[in-house]
Structures are given as C-alpha cells and as structure tokens.
Tab-separated table of C-alpha atoms and ligand atoms in Angstrom:
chain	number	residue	atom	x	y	z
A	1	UNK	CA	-39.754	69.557	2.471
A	2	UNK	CA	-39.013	68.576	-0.903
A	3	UNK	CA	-35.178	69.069	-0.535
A	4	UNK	CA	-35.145	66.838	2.441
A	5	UNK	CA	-37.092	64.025	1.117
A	6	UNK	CA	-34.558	64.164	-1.925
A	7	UNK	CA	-31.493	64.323	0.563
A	8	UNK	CA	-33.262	61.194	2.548
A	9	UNK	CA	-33.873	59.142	-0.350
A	10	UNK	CA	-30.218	60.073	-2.038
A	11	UNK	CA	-28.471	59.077	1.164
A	12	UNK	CA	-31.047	56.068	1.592
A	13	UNK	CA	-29.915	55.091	-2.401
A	14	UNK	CA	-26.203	55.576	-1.178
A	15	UNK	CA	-26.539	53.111	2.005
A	16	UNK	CA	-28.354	49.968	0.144
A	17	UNK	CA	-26.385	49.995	-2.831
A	18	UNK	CA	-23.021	50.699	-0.209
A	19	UNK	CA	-24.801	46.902	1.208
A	20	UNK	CA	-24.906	45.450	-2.239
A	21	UNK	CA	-21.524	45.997	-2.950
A	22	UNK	CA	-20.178	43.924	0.188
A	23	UNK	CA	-22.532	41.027	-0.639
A	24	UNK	CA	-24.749	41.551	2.590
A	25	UNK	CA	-28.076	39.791	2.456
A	26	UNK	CA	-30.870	42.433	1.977
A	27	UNK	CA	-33.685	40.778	1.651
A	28	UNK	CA	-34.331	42.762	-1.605
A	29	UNK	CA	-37.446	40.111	-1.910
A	30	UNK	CA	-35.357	38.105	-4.429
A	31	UNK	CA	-34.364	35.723	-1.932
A	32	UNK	CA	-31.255	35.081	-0.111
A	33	UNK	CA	-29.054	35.465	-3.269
A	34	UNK	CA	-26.048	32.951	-3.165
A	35	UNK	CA	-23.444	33.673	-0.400
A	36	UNK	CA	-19.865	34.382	-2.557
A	37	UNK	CA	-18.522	31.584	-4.274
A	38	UNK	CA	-15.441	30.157	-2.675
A	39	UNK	CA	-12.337	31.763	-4.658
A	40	UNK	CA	-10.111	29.829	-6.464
A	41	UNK	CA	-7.539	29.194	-3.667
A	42	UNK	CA	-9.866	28.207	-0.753
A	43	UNK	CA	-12.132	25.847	-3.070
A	44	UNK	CA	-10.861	22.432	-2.206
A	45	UNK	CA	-10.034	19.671	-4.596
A	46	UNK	CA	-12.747	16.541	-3.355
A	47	UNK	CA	-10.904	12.807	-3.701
A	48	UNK	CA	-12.464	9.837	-3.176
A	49	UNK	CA	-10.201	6.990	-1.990
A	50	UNK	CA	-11.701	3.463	-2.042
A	51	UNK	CA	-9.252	1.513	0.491
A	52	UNK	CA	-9.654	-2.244	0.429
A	53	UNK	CA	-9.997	-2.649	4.122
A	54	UNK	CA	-8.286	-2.936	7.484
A	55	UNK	CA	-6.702	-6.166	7.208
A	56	UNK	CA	-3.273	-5.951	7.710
A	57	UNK	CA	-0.369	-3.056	9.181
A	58	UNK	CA	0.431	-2.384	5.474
A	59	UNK	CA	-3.162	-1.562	4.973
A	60	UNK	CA	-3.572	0.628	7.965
A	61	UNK	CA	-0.117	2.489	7.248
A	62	UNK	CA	-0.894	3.088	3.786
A	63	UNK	CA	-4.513	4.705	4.737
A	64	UNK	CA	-2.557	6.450	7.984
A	65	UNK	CA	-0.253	7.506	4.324
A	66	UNK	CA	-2.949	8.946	2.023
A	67	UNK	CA	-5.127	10.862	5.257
A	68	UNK	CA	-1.540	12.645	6.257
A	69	UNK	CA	-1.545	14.452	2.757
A	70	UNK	CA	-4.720	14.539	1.638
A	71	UNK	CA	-6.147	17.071	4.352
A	72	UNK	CA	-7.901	20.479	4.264
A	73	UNK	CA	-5.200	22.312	4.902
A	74	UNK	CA	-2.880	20.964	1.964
A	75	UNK	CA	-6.338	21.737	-0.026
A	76	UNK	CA	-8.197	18.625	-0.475
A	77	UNK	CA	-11.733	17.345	0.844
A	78	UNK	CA	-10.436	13.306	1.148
A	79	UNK	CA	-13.768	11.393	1.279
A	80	UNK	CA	-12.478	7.443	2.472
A	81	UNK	CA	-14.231	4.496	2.313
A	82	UNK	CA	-13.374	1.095	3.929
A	83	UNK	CA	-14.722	-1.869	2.042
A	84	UNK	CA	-13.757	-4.635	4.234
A	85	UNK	CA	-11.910	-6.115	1.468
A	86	UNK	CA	-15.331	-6.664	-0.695
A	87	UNK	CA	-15.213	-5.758	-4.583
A	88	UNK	CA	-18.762	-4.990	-4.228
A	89	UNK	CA	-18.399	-2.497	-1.849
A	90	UNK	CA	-15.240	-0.758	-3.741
A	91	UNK	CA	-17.605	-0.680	-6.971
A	92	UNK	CA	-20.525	1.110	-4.267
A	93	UNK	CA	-17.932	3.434	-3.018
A	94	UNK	CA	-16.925	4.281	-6.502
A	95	UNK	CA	-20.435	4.819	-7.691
A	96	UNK	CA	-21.203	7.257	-4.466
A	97	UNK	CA	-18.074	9.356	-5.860
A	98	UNK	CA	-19.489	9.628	-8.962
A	99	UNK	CA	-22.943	10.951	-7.817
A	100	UNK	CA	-21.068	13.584	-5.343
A	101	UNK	CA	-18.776	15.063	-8.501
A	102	UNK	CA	-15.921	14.111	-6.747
A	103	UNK	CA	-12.440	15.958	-8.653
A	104	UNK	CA	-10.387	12.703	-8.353
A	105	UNK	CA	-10.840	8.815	-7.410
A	106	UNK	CA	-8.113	6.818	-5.901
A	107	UNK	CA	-8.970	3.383	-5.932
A	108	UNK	CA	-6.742	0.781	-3.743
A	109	UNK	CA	-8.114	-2.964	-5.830
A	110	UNK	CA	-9.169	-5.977	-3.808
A	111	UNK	CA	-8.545	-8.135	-5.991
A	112	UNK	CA	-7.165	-7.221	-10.155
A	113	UNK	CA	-10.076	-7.925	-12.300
A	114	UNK	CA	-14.249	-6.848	-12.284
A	115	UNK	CA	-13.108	-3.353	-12.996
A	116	UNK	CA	-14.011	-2.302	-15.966
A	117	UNK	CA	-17.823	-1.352	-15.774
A	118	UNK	CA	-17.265	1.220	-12.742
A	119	UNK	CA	-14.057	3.151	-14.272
A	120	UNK	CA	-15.877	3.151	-17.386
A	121	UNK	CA	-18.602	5.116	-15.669
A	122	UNK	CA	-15.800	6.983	-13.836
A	123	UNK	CA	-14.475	7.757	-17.198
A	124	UNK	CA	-18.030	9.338	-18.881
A	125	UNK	CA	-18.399	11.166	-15.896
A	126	UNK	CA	-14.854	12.819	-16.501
A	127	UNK	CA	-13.260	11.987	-13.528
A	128	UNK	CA	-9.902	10.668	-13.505
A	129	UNK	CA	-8.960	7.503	-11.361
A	130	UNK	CA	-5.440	6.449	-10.179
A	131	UNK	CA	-4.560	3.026	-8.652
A	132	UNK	CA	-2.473	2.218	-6.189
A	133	UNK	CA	-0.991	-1.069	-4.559
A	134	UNK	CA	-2.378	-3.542	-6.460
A	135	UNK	CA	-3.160	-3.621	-9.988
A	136	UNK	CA	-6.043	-3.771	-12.187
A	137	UNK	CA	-6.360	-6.089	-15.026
A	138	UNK	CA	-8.900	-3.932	-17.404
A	139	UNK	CA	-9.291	-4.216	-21.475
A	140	UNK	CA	-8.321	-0.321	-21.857
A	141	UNK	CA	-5.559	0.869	-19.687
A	142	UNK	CA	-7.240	4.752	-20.488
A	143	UNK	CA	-9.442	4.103	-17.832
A	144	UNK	CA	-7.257	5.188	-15.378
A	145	UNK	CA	-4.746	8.141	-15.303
A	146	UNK	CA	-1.646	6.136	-13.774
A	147	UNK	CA	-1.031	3.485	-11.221
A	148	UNK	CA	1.414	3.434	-8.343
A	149	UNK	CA	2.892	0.534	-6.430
A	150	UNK	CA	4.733	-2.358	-5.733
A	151	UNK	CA	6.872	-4.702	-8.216
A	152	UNK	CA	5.221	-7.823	-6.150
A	153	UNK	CA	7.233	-10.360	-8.276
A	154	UNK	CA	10.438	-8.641	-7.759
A	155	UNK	CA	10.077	-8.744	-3.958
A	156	UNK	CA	9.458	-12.664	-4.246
A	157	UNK	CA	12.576	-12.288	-6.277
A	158	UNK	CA	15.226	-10.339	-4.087
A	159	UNK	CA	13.048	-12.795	-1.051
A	160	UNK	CA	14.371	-15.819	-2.674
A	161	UNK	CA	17.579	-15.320	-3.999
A	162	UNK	CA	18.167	-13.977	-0.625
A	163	UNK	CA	17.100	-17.913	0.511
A	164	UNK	CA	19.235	-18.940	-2.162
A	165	UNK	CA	22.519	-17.255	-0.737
A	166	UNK	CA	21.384	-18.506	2.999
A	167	UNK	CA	21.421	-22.156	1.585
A	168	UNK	CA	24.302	-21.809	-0.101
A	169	UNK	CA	26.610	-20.154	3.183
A	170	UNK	CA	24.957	-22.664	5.249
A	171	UNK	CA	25.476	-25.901	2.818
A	172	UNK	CA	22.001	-26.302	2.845
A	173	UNK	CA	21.025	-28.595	-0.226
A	174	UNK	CA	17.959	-27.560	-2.247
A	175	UNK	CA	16.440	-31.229	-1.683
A	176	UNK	CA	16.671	-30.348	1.816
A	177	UNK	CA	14.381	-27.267	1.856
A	178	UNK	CA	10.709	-27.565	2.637
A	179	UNK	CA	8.554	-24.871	1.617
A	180	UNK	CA	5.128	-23.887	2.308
A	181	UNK	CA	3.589	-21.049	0.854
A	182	UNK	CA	0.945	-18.980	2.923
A	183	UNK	CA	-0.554	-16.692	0.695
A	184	UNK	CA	-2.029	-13.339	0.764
A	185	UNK	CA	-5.702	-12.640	-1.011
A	186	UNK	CA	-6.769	-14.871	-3.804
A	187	UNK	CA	-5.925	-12.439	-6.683
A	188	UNK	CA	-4.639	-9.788	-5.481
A	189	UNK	CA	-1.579	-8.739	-7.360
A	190	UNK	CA	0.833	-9.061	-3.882
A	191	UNK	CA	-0.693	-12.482	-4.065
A	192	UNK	CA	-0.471	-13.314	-7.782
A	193	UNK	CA	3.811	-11.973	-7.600
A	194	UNK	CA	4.912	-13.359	-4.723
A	195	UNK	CA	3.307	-16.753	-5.261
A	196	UNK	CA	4.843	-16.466	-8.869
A	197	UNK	CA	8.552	-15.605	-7.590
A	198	UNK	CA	8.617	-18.124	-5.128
A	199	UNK	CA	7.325	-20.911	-7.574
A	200	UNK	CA	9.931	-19.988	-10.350
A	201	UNK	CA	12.774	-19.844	-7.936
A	202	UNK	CA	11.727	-23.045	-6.797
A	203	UNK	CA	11.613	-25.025	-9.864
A	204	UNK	CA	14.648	-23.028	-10.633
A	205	UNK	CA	16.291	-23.816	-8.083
A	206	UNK	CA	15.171	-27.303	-6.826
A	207	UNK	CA	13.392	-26.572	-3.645
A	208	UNK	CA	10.455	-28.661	-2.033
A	209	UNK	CA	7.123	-26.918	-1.994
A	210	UNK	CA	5.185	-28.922	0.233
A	211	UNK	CA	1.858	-26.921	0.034
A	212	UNK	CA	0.623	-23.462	-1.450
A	213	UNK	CA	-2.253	-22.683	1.430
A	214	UNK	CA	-4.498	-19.544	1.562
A	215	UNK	CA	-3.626	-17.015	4.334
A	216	UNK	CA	-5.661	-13.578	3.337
A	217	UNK	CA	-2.771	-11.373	4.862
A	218	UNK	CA	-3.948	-11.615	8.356
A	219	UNK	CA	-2.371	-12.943	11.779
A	220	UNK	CA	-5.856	-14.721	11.971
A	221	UNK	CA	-5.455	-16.883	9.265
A	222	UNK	CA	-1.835	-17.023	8.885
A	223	UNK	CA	-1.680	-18.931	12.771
A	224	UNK	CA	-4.774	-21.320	11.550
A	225	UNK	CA	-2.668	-22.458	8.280
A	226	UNK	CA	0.327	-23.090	9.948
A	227	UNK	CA	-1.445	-25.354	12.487
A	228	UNK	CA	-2.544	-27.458	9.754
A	229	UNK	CA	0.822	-27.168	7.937
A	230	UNK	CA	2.590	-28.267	11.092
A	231	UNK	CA	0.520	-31.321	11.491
A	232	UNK	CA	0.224	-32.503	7.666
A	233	UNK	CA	3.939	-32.033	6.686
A	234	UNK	CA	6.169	-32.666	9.359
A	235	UNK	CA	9.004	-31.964	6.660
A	236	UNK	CA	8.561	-28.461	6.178
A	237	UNK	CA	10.957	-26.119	7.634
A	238	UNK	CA	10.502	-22.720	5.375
A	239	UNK	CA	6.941	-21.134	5.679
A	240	UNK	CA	6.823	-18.310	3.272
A	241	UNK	CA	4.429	-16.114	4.565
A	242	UNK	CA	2.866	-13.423	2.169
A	243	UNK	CA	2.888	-10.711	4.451
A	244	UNK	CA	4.255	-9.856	8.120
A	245	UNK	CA	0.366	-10.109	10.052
A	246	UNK	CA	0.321	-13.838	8.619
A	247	UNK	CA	4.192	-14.007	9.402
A	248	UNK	CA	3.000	-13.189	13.465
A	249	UNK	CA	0.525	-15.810	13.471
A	250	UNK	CA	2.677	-18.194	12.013
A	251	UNK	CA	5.085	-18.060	14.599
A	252	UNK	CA	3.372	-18.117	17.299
A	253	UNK	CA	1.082	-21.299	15.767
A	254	UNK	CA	5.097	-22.773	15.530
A	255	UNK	CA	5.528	-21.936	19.329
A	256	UNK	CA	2.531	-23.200	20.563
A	257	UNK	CA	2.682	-26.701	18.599
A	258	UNK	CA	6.764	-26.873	20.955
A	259	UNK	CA	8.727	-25.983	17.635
A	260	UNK	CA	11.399	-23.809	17.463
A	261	UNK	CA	11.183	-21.145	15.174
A	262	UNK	CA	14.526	-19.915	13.345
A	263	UNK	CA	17.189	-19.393	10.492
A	264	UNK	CA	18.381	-22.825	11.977
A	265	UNK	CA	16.538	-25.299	9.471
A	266	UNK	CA	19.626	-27.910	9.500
A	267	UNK	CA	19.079	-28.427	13.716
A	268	UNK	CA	15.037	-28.814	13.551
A	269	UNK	CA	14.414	-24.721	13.513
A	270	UNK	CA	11.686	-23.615	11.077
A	271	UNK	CA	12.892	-20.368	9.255
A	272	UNK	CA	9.514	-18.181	8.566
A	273	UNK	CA	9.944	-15.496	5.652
A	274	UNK	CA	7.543	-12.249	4.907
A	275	UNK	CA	6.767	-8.984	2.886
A	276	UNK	CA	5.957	-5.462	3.895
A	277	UNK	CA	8.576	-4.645	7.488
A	278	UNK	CA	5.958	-1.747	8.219
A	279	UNK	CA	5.648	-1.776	11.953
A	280	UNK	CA	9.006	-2.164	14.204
A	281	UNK	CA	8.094	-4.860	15.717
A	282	UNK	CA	8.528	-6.725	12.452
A	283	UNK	CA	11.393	-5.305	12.036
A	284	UNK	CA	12.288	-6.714	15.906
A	285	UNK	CA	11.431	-10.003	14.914
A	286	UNK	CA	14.440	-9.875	12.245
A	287	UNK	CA	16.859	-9.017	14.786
A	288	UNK	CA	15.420	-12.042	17.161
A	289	UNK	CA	15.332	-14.148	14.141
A	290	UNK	CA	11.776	-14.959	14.411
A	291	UNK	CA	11.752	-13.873	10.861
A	292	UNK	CA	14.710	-14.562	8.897
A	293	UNK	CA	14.238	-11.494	6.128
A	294	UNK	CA	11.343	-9.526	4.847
A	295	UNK	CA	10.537	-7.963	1.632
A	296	UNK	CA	9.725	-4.490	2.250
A	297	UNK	CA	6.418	-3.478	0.677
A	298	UNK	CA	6.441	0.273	0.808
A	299	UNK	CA	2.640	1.311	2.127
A	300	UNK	CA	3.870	5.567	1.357
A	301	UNK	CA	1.555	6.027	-1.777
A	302	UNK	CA	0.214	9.386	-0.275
A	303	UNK	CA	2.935	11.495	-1.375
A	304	UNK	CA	3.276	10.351	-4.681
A	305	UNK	CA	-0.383	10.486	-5.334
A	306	UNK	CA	-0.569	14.323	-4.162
A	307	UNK	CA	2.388	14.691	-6.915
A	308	UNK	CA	-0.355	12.898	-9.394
A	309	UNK	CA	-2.770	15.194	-8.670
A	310	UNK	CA	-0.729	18.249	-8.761
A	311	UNK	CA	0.873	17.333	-11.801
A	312	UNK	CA	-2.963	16.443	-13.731
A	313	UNK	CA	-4.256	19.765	-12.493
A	314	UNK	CA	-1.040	21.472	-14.246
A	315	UNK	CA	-2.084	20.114	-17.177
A	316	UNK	CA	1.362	17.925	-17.203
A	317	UNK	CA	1.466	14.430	-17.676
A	318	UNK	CA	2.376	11.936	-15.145
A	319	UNK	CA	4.441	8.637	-15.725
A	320	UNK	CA	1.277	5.938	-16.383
A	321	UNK	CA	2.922	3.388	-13.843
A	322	UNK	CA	5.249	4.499	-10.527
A	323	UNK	CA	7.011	1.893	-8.587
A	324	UNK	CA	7.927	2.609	-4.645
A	325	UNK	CA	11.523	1.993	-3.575
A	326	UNK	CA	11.622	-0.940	-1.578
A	327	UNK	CA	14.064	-2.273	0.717
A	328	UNK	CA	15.166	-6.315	1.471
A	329	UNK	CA	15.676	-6.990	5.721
A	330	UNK	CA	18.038	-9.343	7.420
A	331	UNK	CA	20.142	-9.865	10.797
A	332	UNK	CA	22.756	-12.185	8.582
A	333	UNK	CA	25.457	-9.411	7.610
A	334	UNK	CA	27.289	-12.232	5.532
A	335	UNK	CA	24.703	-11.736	2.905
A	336	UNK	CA	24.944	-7.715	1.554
A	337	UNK	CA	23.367	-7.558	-1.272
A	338	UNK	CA	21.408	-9.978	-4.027
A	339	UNK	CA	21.403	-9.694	-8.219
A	340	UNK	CA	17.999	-9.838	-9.756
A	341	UNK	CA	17.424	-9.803	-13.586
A	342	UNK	CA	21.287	-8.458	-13.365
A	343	UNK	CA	20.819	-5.551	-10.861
A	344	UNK	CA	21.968	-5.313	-7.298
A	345	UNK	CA	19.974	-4.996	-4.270
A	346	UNK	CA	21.524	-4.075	-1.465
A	347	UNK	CA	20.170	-6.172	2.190
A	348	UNK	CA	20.015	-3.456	4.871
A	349	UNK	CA	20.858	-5.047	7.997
A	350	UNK	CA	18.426	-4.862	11.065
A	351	UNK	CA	20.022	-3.574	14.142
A	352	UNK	CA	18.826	-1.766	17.070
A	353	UNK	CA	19.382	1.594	15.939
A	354	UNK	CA	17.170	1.030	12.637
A	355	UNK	CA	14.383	0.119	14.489
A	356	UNK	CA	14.320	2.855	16.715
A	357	UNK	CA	14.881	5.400	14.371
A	358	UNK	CA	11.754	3.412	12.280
A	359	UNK	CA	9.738	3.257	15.668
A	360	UNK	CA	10.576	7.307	15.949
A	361	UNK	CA	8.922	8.120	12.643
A	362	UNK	CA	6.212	5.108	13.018
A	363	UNK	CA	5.138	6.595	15.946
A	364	UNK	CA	5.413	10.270	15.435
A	365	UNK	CA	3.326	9.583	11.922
A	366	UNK	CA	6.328	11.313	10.546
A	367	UNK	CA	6.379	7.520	8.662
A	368	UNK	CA	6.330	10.139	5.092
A	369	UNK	CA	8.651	9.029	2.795
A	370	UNK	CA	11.455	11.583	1.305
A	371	UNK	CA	10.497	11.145	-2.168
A	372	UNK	CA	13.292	11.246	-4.878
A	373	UNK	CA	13.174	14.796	-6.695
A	374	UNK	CA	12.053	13.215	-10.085
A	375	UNK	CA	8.792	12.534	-8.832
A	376	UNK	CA	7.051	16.352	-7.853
B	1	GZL	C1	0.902	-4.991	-0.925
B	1	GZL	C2	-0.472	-4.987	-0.326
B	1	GZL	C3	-0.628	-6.138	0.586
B	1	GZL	C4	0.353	-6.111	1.739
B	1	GZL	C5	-0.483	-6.729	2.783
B	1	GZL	O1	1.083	-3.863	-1.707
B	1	GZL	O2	-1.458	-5.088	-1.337
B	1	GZL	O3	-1.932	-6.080	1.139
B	1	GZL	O4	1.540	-6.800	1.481
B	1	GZL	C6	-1.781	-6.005	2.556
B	1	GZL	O5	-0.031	-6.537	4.089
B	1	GZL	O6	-2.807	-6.576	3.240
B	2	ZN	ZN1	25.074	-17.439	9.394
C-alpha cells in the first residue's frame, strides 16, 4: 500500500507542477494568477491622435494618412479622436490620453495658442507629444518632441508669385487686380501664412485687396462669402480661397450669381486660387480652369510620424521641426517654375494623365507618400 500511495502522490507532484510550468490556471486557491504578460514584440505601442475635425478633404486625407500606418499590425493601438474643430475638446481628448497611459500623443492644433497647460500635464506624465499641420505657439518649445508640417507662408508665396508671372504674360497691371481673400480658420497657422503671403505680395506688388473675409476651410462657407463678395465689390476678379472645399463653393456661388469663372480676368472672368490639390477633382478643376493654380498642402504626416516614433523609441533624436514636400498646380505651361527667397519651384502642369494616376492612388488609399531616405 505504502509504495503505491508514494508512486500516486510522486506522479500526482509530477502532473501539477508539469501544469505550472505551461502557465495553466489551477485554481491553486490563490486566484486566477495573471495570464502571461504580452512579450515584448506583440505588446503594442498605444498613440493618441487628437485630429481637429472633419472639415475639409485635407483633413479627412490626412486622418485616412495617420489610420493607414498606425494599425495593429505595424504594432500600434491608434486611439483617434475628432474634435469638431473645438480647442476644448482637443484639450479633453488630450486629458483622456493621459489617464489611459497612452505611449505617444499626436496632436493636430485647431487653432496655435491655449496649449500650454495640457502638454505641460502631458509632459509630467512623461509622455511625449508631436504636432503636426499646424503649429503651436507655447512659452517652452520642450513640450513637445518635434512638429511636422506645412511652410503655410511659403505656399502663399510660390501662390503669388505664380499670380505675379500670370499678370505679367498677360499684361495685366497690378492696379487692375482685385483681390479678395477667403480665409481658412481664425488662427490657425494655414490661416495666419497664407493670409500673411498674400498681404506682403500685395503691398509688394501693388495689387487691390478688396476684402479679407472669413471662410473656415469649408465649401459651406466658402459659397456664402463669395455671395456677399460678389454683390459688395463688383470689382473683384481674384478670390483667393484658403483651401480647395472653400475654392468649390466659391465657384459655384460665381456660377450661380451668371459670372464666369476663369484665368480670363481682362474679359470679365473671375480667376479663383486655392491650397491643398488633395482630391482629383481639384486637381480637374485646374485642367478646366475653374481654378487657375493651387498650392499643394501635403495631408501625408502618417509616415513621417511612424519614423518619429521609431526613431524616439531607438533612443535617437529626431529633427525638432519636419516640413512636407509640396508641390505648386497649373494648366498654363508658359509659367514652369517660380523663385522664392532665391530658390526655384518648379509648377507641375495638370494634365489628364496626372490626375488619373492621383485618382489611382486616391482611390486605392495607396495616397502614402514615398518619403525621401533621410527621413527613417
Ligand atoms: C493645412 C491644414 C488646413 C488645410 C485645410 O495644413 O491645416 O486645414 O489647408 C484644412 O484644408 O482644413
Ligand atoms: Zn496664357
């Protein structure tokens, strides 16, 4: 008897502890002890993006941008929040990161300044923030890792010397040109450069601006500004549109009050200018002369924020402020290129071709930029 019981209770010893060792549950009375902490590889990094909102096709390519990369399978947990273009809401989303321990905070700024409270409390909670798009204007530039985006006054820039060289091929004179300024979101640092640019090329270059009007960067309120325009300054016959979703609205507002809209400004056309060329029918509207050029505003921060990330978790560090390559669009092949602060930009011309091929990778999402080597 004896030697059985031992034999029983050896082989019984053998089989739990054989249990233990693969982590089963047991029910050894202490519990459910933890299940195995996810290993190093499968544990994914958590980011919180705050997006401003939904309010334009920048907006919705650059969230369509940061979801393509930041998924579970590249090894992120992306937590996004829309805030409907509200501050408040940004500062709420940021707040809610803080409380769930996320790894990183990507914040996309309304509007530059009220900032410096919530990335301070990012900060003591050891998180690191990046910005991207627009900027924020905050006493200590520490509170956030880097920052990367546009160069909004240079657009307005390349926009208007590119105005410049249509006036000039078409013996336009300065006193002759009628400007009216649709802007984007009170500011917002699109807003603040590309109402800057177009006022110093103005006074630089003599040009009539017959009203600076508020247009949020939507189709909305870019139609109901032009309206008004159209009826209190019969003069105008550039509206300089802040974005392409006010640019739409503007057009058709032109269409519907029996104007003509076009590069044509010395035969009664109105010429209507914009920023961003994301979707192709933008683009379209450049090879129809609807629009006469666009700035492109490149929404593909998703990419280069991954290389942020990747680059912080290495230890390395990353350049504090990353500009996107940006392009300048026109149908008028008589104007290649325009000098800015002594550098060349070249104009890619619109054609048929381009737009497909930017409808192919719109459409396909494939709309991921090839970054330049220097960046990963
Ligand atoms: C520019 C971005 C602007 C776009 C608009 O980087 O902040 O906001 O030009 C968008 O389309 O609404
Ligand atoms: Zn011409």
């Amino acid at each position: 008897m004896k030697k059985k019981s031992l034999a029983l209770i050896l082989c019984c010893s053998l089989f739990f502890s054989f249990l233990g060792a693969c982590g089963a549950n047991i029910g050894s009375g202490m519990g459910d002890h933890a299940t195995e902490p996810a290993t190093e590889e499968e544990k994914l990094t958590v980011v919180g993006f705050s997006q401003v909102g939904a309010e334009s096709d920048w907006r919705s390519a650059n969230t369509e941008s940061m979801k393509s990369v930041f998924t579970a399978y590249n090894g992120y947990e992306l937590i996004f929040d829309d805030a409907q273009q509200k501050q408040t809401n940004q500062i709420m989303a940021i707040r809610n990161f803080i409380q769930q321990e996320v790894d990183y905070i990507v914040l996309a700024p309304v509007t530059e300044t009220g900032w410096d409270t919530v990335l301070q409390e990012a900060h003591d909670a050891g998180i690191p923030v990046i910005i991207v798009d627009r900027m924020v204007d905050v006493s200590d530039s520490r509170l956030f890792e880097c920052w990367v985006g546009s160069n909004f006054e240079l657009e307005a820039r390349k926009m208007c010397e590119w105005l410049r060289w249509f006036c000039v091929k078409h013996n336009i004179l300065a006193e002759d040109v009628y400007i009216a300024d649709i802007q984007g979101t009170i500011g917002a640092s699109a807003q603040i450069g590309r109402t800057e640019g177009l006022q110093k090329a103005a006074r630089e270059y003599g040009w009539n601006i017959v009203a600076t009007v508020e247009g949020e960067f939507t189709r909305a309120k870019g139609y109901e500004a032009t309206q008004q325009l159209l009826l209190k300054y019969p003069k105008m016959n550039v509206v300089y549109c802040e974005n392409d979703n006010e640019a739409f609205g503007a057009i058709e507002a032109i269409r519907d009050a029996g104007k003509q809209v076009g590069s044509d400004i010395k035969n009664g056309e109105i010429m209507v200018l914009s920023f961003d060329g994301v979707k192709p029918e933008a683009l379209q509207d450049v090879l129809d002369d609807s629009i006469s050029c666009i700035a492109e505003c490149n929404p593909l921060h998703g990419p280069r924020v991954e290389a942020i990330i990747r680059k912080l978790q290495n230890g390395e560090t990353p350049q504090k402020y990353e500009y996107v390559d940006e392009d300048v669009f026109s149908a008028y092949e008589e104007i290649e290129n325009v000098i800015v602060d002594s550098k060349e930009y070249p104009i890619t011309l619109v054609t048929p071709e381009l737009i497909e091929r930017r409808r192919a990778e719109y459409d396909t999402g494939s709309y991921v930029e090839e970054l330049p080597d220097n960046v990963y």
